[in-house]
Amino acid sequence: MNTSHYYTEIVKELSRAADLISDQEAEKLVDEILKAKKIFVAGAGRSGLMGKSFAMRMMHMGLDSYVIGETVTPNLTEDDLIIFGSGSGETKSLISMAEKAKSIGGKVIAVTIFPDSTLGKLADVCVKLPGSPKDQSENDYKTIQPMGSLFEQTLLLFFDAVILRFMERKGLDTDTMFGRHANLE
């Protein structure tokens, strides 16, 4: 198989994945973002990178968004929201953060393959995304891609779709967002 064929297969998998995402769960996520004073994102590995891109777009929308672990991240308070991206929902460091956020009174959202995971059960809102965990032997969802690639790609596209929905609800356009884009380069 050549590279373009693999690309086509990946796009097909992503298209099938989109049909399995709950609009009701996604709308709850948007509602929580609208209510929050500050929004934090966290994830490990590639899921964390997808979260970083989400935080950047939220900043472009004028929201106070932060990535857990960065040196400029402020404290979380009871008026804030933390969004976790985790395929398994069992990443120990993320579970610890979620427990701490809950103890402070912050809202917790999990975006995961497994809503019944530890992280999913801790969450105030849980969004189920299709995909396979890194160890694909533990899941019936089939993908040609290695490890958690399908989840991570779906997470990125889901977060971009959430941005579009937020823009629609707030009456924002790309020109407004571009005005907040870094211009020191």
PDB file of C-alpha atoms in Angstrom:
ATOM      1  CA  MET A   1       0.000   0.000   0.000  1.00  0.00           C
ATOM      2  CA  ASN A   2       1.283   3.493  -0.754  1.00  0.00           C
ATOM      3  CA  THR A   3       1.170   6.533   1.514  1.00  0.00           C
ATOM      4  CA  SER A   4      -1.804   8.171  -0.218  1.00  0.00           C
ATOM      5  CA  HIS A   5      -3.835   4.974   0.242  1.00  0.00           C
ATOM      6  CA  TYR A   6      -3.066   4.995   3.983  1.00  0.00           C
ATOM      7  CA  TYR A   7      -4.049   8.662   4.108  1.00  0.00           C
ATOM      8  CA  THR A   8      -7.383   7.832   2.465  1.00  0.00           C
ATOM      9  CA  GLU A   9      -8.005   5.034   4.965  1.00  0.00           C
ATOM     10  CA  ILE A  10      -7.242   7.351   7.902  1.00  0.00           C
ATOM     11  CA  VAL A  11      -9.724   9.934   6.581  1.00  0.00           C
ATOM     12  CA  LYS A  12     -12.366   7.197   6.249  1.00  0.00           C
ATOM     13  CA  GLU A  13     -11.781   6.143   9.847  1.00  0.00           C
ATOM     14  CA  LEU A  14     -12.117   9.742  11.016  1.00  0.00           C
ATOM     15  CA  SER A  15     -15.323  10.165   9.037  1.00  0.00           C
ATOM     16  CA  ARG A  16     -16.819   7.047  10.661  1.00  0.00           C
ATOM     17  CA  ALA A  17     -15.692   8.306  14.071  1.00  0.00           C
ATOM     18  CA  ALA A  18     -17.523  11.620  13.614  1.00  0.00           C
ATOM     19  CA  ASP A  19     -20.844   9.808  13.339  1.00  0.00           C
ATOM     20  CA  LEU A  20     -20.325   8.278  16.798  1.00  0.00           C
ATOM     21  CA  ILE A  21     -19.875  11.520  18.757  1.00  0.00           C
ATOM     22  CA  SER A  22     -22.803  12.716  20.874  1.00  0.00           C
ATOM     23  CA  ASP A  23     -23.928  16.258  20.060  1.00  0.00           C
ATOM     24  CA  GLN A  24     -25.549  16.442  23.516  1.00  0.00           C
ATOM     25  CA  GLU A  25     -22.247  15.670  25.262  1.00  0.00           C
ATOM     26  CA  ALA A  26     -20.412  18.144  23.038  1.00  0.00           C
ATOM     27  CA  GLU A  27     -22.984  20.856  23.789  1.00  0.00           C
ATOM     28  CA  LYS A  28     -22.511  20.288  27.531  1.00  0.00           C
ATOM     29  CA  LEU A  29     -18.793  20.893  27.017  1.00  0.00           C
ATOM     30  CA  VAL A  30     -19.486  24.174  25.199  1.00  0.00           C
ATOM     31  CA  ASP A  31     -21.920  25.206  27.967  1.00  0.00           C
ATOM     32  CA  GLU A  32     -19.260  24.599  30.621  1.00  0.00           C
ATOM     33  CA  ILE A  33     -16.668  26.591  28.666  1.00  0.00           C
ATOM     34  CA  LEU A  34     -19.122  29.489  28.450  1.00  0.00           C
ATOM     35  CA  LYS A  35     -19.665  29.432  32.234  1.00  0.00           C
ATOM     36  CA  ALA A  36     -16.030  29.068  33.293  1.00  0.00           C
ATOM     37  CA  LYS A  37     -13.817  31.911  34.440  1.00  0.00           C
ATOM     38  CA  LYS A  38     -10.624  30.089  33.407  1.00  0.00           C
ATOM     39  CA  ILE A  39     -10.271  26.926  31.322  1.00  0.00           C
ATOM     40  CA  PHE A  40      -7.429  24.482  31.830  1.00  0.00           C
ATOM     41  CA  VAL A  41      -6.516  21.545  29.614  1.00  0.00           C
ATOM     42  CA  ALA A  42      -4.474  18.477  30.429  1.00  0.00           C
ATOM     43  CA  GLY A  43      -3.459  15.292  28.730  1.00  0.00           C
ATOM     44  CA  ALA A  44      -0.443  13.040  28.466  1.00  0.00           C
ATOM     45  CA  GLY A  45       1.626  12.411  25.357  1.00  0.00           C
ATOM     46  CA  ARG A  46      -0.065  13.064  22.017  1.00  0.00           C
ATOM     47  CA  SER A  47      -3.431  13.661  23.701  1.00  0.00           C
ATOM     48  CA  GLY A  48      -1.755  16.443  25.659  1.00  0.00           C
ATOM     49  CA  LEU A  49      -0.524  18.000  22.422  1.00  0.00           C
ATOM     50  CA  MET A  50      -4.086  18.025  21.091  1.00  0.00           C
ATOM     51  CA  GLY A  51      -5.149  19.739  24.317  1.00  0.00           C
ATOM     52  CA  LYS A  52      -2.446  22.384  23.864  1.00  0.00           C
ATOM     53  CA  SER A  53      -3.801  23.216  20.416  1.00  0.00           C
ATOM     54  CA  PHE A  54      -7.293  23.512  21.921  1.00  0.00           C
ATOM     55  CA  ALA A  55      -6.035  25.894  24.620  1.00  0.00           C
ATOM     56  CA  MET A  56      -4.378  28.020  21.935  1.00  0.00           C
ATOM     57  CA  ARG A  57      -7.614  28.349  19.954  1.00  0.00           C
ATOM     58  CA  MET A  58      -9.555  29.207  23.112  1.00  0.00           C
ATOM     59  CA  MET A  59      -7.001  31.964  23.759  1.00  0.00           C
ATOM     60  CA  HIS A  60      -7.616  33.197  20.201  1.00  0.00           C
ATOM     61  CA  MET A  61     -11.310  33.435  21.122  1.00  0.00           C
ATOM     62  CA  GLY A  62     -10.450  35.678  24.048  1.00  0.00           C
ATOM     63  CA  LEU A  63     -10.844  33.051  26.771  1.00  0.00           C
ATOM     64  CA  ASP A  64      -8.482  32.642  29.710  1.00  0.00           C
ATOM     65  CA  SER A  65      -7.157  29.204  28.779  1.00  0.00           C
ATOM     66  CA  TYR A  66      -4.131  27.415  30.137  1.00  0.00           C
ATOM     67  CA  VAL A  67      -2.200  24.188  29.783  1.00  0.00           C
ATOM     68  CA  ILE A  68      -1.499  22.313  33.004  1.00  0.00           C
ATOM     69  CA  GLY A  69       2.238  22.017  33.566  1.00  0.00           C
ATOM     70  CA  GLU A  70       3.298  25.204  31.791  1.00  0.00           C
ATOM     71  CA  THR A  71       5.233  27.727  33.861  1.00  0.00           C
ATOM     72  CA  VAL A  72       2.648  30.496  33.330  1.00  0.00           C
ATOM     73  CA  THR A  73      -0.354  28.435  34.444  1.00  0.00           C
ATOM     74  CA  PRO A  74      -2.251  30.117  37.310  1.00  0.00           C
ATOM     75  CA  ASN A  75      -4.099  28.373  40.126  1.00  0.00           C
ATOM     76  CA  LEU A  76      -7.421  26.636  39.562  1.00  0.00           C
ATOM     77  CA  THR A  77     -10.401  27.917  41.565  1.00  0.00           C
ATOM     78  CA  GLU A  78     -14.005  26.871  42.050  1.00  0.00           C
ATOM     79  CA  ASP A  79     -15.066  29.073  39.122  1.00  0.00           C
ATOM     80  CA  ASP A  80     -12.810  27.219  36.701  1.00  0.00           C
ATOM     81  CA  LEU A  81     -12.969  24.256  34.375  1.00  0.00           C
ATOM     82  CA  ILE A  82     -10.394  21.607  33.552  1.00  0.00           C
ATOM     83  CA  ILE A  83     -10.716  19.500  30.409  1.00  0.00           C
ATOM     84  CA  PHE A  84      -8.846  16.192  30.259  1.00  0.00           C
ATOM     85  CA  GLY A  85      -8.096  14.329  27.047  1.00  0.00           C
ATOM     86  CA  SER A  86      -7.293  10.688  27.781  1.00  0.00           C
ATOM     87  CA  GLY A  87      -7.999   7.687  25.602  1.00  0.00           C
ATOM     88  CA  SER A  88      -7.904   5.192  28.461  1.00  0.00           C
ATOM     89  CA  GLY A  89      -9.159   7.500  31.189  1.00  0.00           C
ATOM     90  CA  GLU A  90      -6.710   5.724  33.496  1.00  0.00           C
ATOM     91  CA  THR A  91      -3.587   7.907  33.294  1.00  0.00           C
ATOM     92  CA  LYS A  92      -2.539   8.203  36.949  1.00  0.00           C
ATOM     93  CA  SER A  93      -1.230  11.769  36.761  1.00  0.00           C
ATOM     94  CA  LEU A  94      -4.482  12.976  35.159  1.00  0.00           C
ATOM     95  CA  ILE A  95      -6.608  11.169  37.744  1.00  0.00           C
ATOM     96  CA  SER A  96      -4.616  12.853  40.508  1.00  0.00           C
ATOM     97  CA  MET A  97      -5.178  16.266  38.873  1.00  0.00           C
ATOM     98  CA  ALA A  98      -8.899  15.587  38.498  1.00  0.00           C
ATOM     99  CA  GLU A  99      -9.202  14.613  42.157  1.00  0.00           C
ATOM    100  CA  LYS A 100      -7.386  17.790  43.205  1.00  0.00           C
ATOM    101  CA  ALA A 101      -9.573  19.950  40.920  1.00  0.00           C
ATOM    102  CA  LYS A 102     -12.725  18.377  42.379  1.00  0.00           C
ATOM    103  CA  SER A 103     -11.465  18.977  45.938  1.00  0.00           C
ATOM    104  CA  ILE A 104     -11.028  22.681  45.074  1.00  0.00           C
ATOM    105  CA  GLY A 105     -14.539  22.818  43.598  1.00  0.00           C
ATOM    106  CA  GLY A 106     -13.565  23.180  39.933  1.00  0.00           C
ATOM    107  CA  LYS A 107     -15.519  21.512  37.143  1.00  0.00           C
ATOM    108  CA  VAL A 108     -13.963  18.468  35.507  1.00  0.00           C
ATOM    109  CA  ILE A 109     -14.582  17.312  31.953  1.00  0.00           C
ATOM    110  CA  ALA A 110     -13.191  14.090  30.526  1.00  0.00           C
ATOM    111  CA  VAL A 111     -12.934  13.421  26.816  1.00  0.00           C
ATOM    112  CA  THR A 112     -12.176   9.719  26.560  1.00  0.00           C
ATOM    113  CA  ILE A 113     -12.865   6.418  24.850  1.00  0.00           C
ATOM    114  CA  PHE A 114     -14.067   4.951  28.147  1.00  0.00           C
ATOM    115  CA  PRO A 115     -16.704   6.939  30.105  1.00  0.00           C
ATOM    116  CA  ASP A 116     -16.672   4.230  32.795  1.00  0.00           C
ATOM    117  CA  SER A 117     -12.952   4.783  33.420  1.00  0.00           C
ATOM    118  CA  THR A 118     -11.696   6.350  36.635  1.00  0.00           C
ATOM    119  CA  LEU A 119     -11.348   9.740  34.933  1.00  0.00           C
ATOM    120  CA  GLY A 120     -14.758   9.403  33.282  1.00  0.00           C
ATOM    121  CA  LYS A 121     -16.409   8.680  36.632  1.00  0.00           C
ATOM    122  CA  LEU A 122     -14.685  11.649  38.293  1.00  0.00           C
ATOM    123  CA  ALA A 123     -15.887  14.033  35.579  1.00  0.00           C
ATOM    124  CA  ASP A 124     -18.864  16.353  35.874  1.00  0.00           C
ATOM    125  CA  VAL A 125     -19.251  15.977  32.101  1.00  0.00           C
ATOM    126  CA  CYS A 126     -17.853  13.119  30.057  1.00  0.00           C
ATOM    127  CA  VAL A 127     -17.594  13.135  26.273  1.00  0.00           C
ATOM    128  CA  LYS A 128     -17.098   9.735  24.693  1.00  0.00           C
ATOM    129  CA  LEU A 129     -14.962   9.664  21.565  1.00  0.00           C
ATOM    130  CA  PRO A 130     -14.484   6.572  19.429  1.00  0.00           C
ATOM    131  CA  GLY A 131     -11.090   5.043  19.006  1.00  0.00           C
ATOM    132  CA  SER A 132      -8.746   2.410  20.311  1.00  0.00           C
ATOM    133  CA  PRO A 133      -6.484   2.675  23.322  1.00  0.00           C
ATOM    134  CA  LYS A 134      -2.746   2.147  22.983  1.00  0.00           C
ATOM    135  CA  ASP A 135      -3.241  -1.537  23.790  1.00  0.00           C
ATOM    136  CA  GLN A 136      -5.733  -2.417  21.070  1.00  0.00           C
ATOM    137  CA  SER A 137      -6.221  -5.956  22.382  1.00  0.00           C
ATOM    138  CA  GLU A 138      -8.525  -4.493  25.065  1.00  0.00           C
ATOM    139  CA  ASN A 139     -11.009  -2.933  22.635  1.00  0.00           C
ATOM    140  CA  ASP A 140     -13.403  -4.004  19.890  1.00  0.00           C
ATOM    141  CA  TYR A 141     -13.030  -0.763  17.895  1.00  0.00           C
ATOM    142  CA  LYS A 142     -10.832  -1.561  14.911  1.00  0.00           C
ATOM    143  CA  THR A 143      -8.372   0.778  13.224  1.00  0.00           C
ATOM    144  CA  ILE A 144      -5.462   0.344  10.836  1.00  0.00           C
ATOM    145  CA  GLN A 145      -3.511   2.918  12.844  1.00  0.00           C
ATOM    146  CA  PRO A 146      -1.050   2.177  15.625  1.00  0.00           C
ATOM    147  CA  MET A 147      -1.741   2.617  19.289  1.00  0.00           C
ATOM    148  CA  GLY A 148      -4.005   5.591  20.112  1.00  0.00           C
ATOM    149  CA  SER A 149      -3.605   7.473  16.831  1.00  0.00           C
ATOM    150  CA  LEU A 150      -7.290   7.385  15.881  1.00  0.00           C
ATOM    151  CA  PHE A 151      -8.350   8.733  19.287  1.00  0.00           C
ATOM    152  CA  GLU A 152      -5.725  11.475  19.188  1.00  0.00           C
ATOM    153  CA  GLN A 153      -6.729  12.592  15.685  1.00  0.00           C
ATOM    154  CA  THR A 154     -10.408  12.454  16.615  1.00  0.00           C
ATOM    155  CA  LEU A 155      -9.634  14.497  19.735  1.00  0.00           C
ATOM    156  CA  LEU A 156      -7.959  17.235  17.659  1.00  0.00           C
ATOM    157  CA  LEU A 157     -10.836  17.412  15.176  1.00  0.00           C
ATOM    158  CA  PHE A 158     -13.432  17.267  17.962  1.00  0.00           C
ATOM    159  CA  PHE A 159     -11.742  20.174  19.742  1.00  0.00           C
ATOM    160  CA  ASP A 160     -11.716  22.146  16.469  1.00  0.00           C
ATOM    161  CA  ALA A 161     -15.440  21.422  16.044  1.00  0.00           C
ATOM    162  CA  VAL A 162     -16.061  22.657  19.616  1.00  0.00           C
ATOM    163  CA  ILE A 163     -14.233  25.870  18.696  1.00  0.00           C
ATOM    164  CA  LEU A 164     -16.531  26.362  15.686  1.00  0.00           C
ATOM    165  CA  ARG A 165     -19.616  25.781  17.853  1.00  0.00           C
ATOM    166  CA  PHE A 166     -18.331  28.242  20.452  1.00  0.00           C
ATOM    167  CA  MET A 167     -17.653  30.812  17.722  1.00  0.00           C
ATOM    168  CA  GLU A 168     -21.201  30.358  16.448  1.00  0.00           C
ATOM    169  CA  ARG A 169     -22.738  30.802  19.890  1.00  0.00           C
ATOM    170  CA  LYS A 170     -20.620  33.887  20.687  1.00  0.00           C
ATOM    171  CA  GLY A 171     -20.869  35.486  17.231  1.00  0.00           C
ATOM    172  CA  LEU A 172     -17.109  35.358  16.660  1.00  0.00           C
ATOM    173  CA  ASP A 173     -15.401  35.188  13.297  1.00  0.00           C
ATOM    174  CA  THR A 174     -11.907  34.322  12.153  1.00  0.00           C
ATOM    175  CA  ASP A 175     -10.922  37.984  11.765  1.00  0.00           C
ATOM    176  CA  THR A 176     -11.642  38.629  15.449  1.00  0.00           C
ATOM    177  CA  MET A 177      -9.630  35.573  16.407  1.00  0.00           C
ATOM    178  CA  PHE A 178      -6.731  36.497  14.105  1.00  0.00           C
ATOM    179  CA  GLY A 179      -6.465  39.799  15.967  1.00  0.00           C
ATOM    180  CA  ARG A 180      -5.416  37.766  19.031  1.00  0.00           C
ATOM    181  CA  HIS A 181      -2.841  35.721  17.132  1.00  0.00           C
ATOM    182  CA  ALA A 182       0.823  36.178  18.102  1.00  0.00           C
ATOM    183  CA  ASN A 183       2.342  38.990  16.034  1.00  0.00           C
ATOM    184  CA  LEU A 184       5.889  39.193  17.340  1.00  0.00           C
ATOM    185  CA  GLU A 185       7.393  36.864  14.768  1.00  0.00           C
TER     186      GLU A 185
END
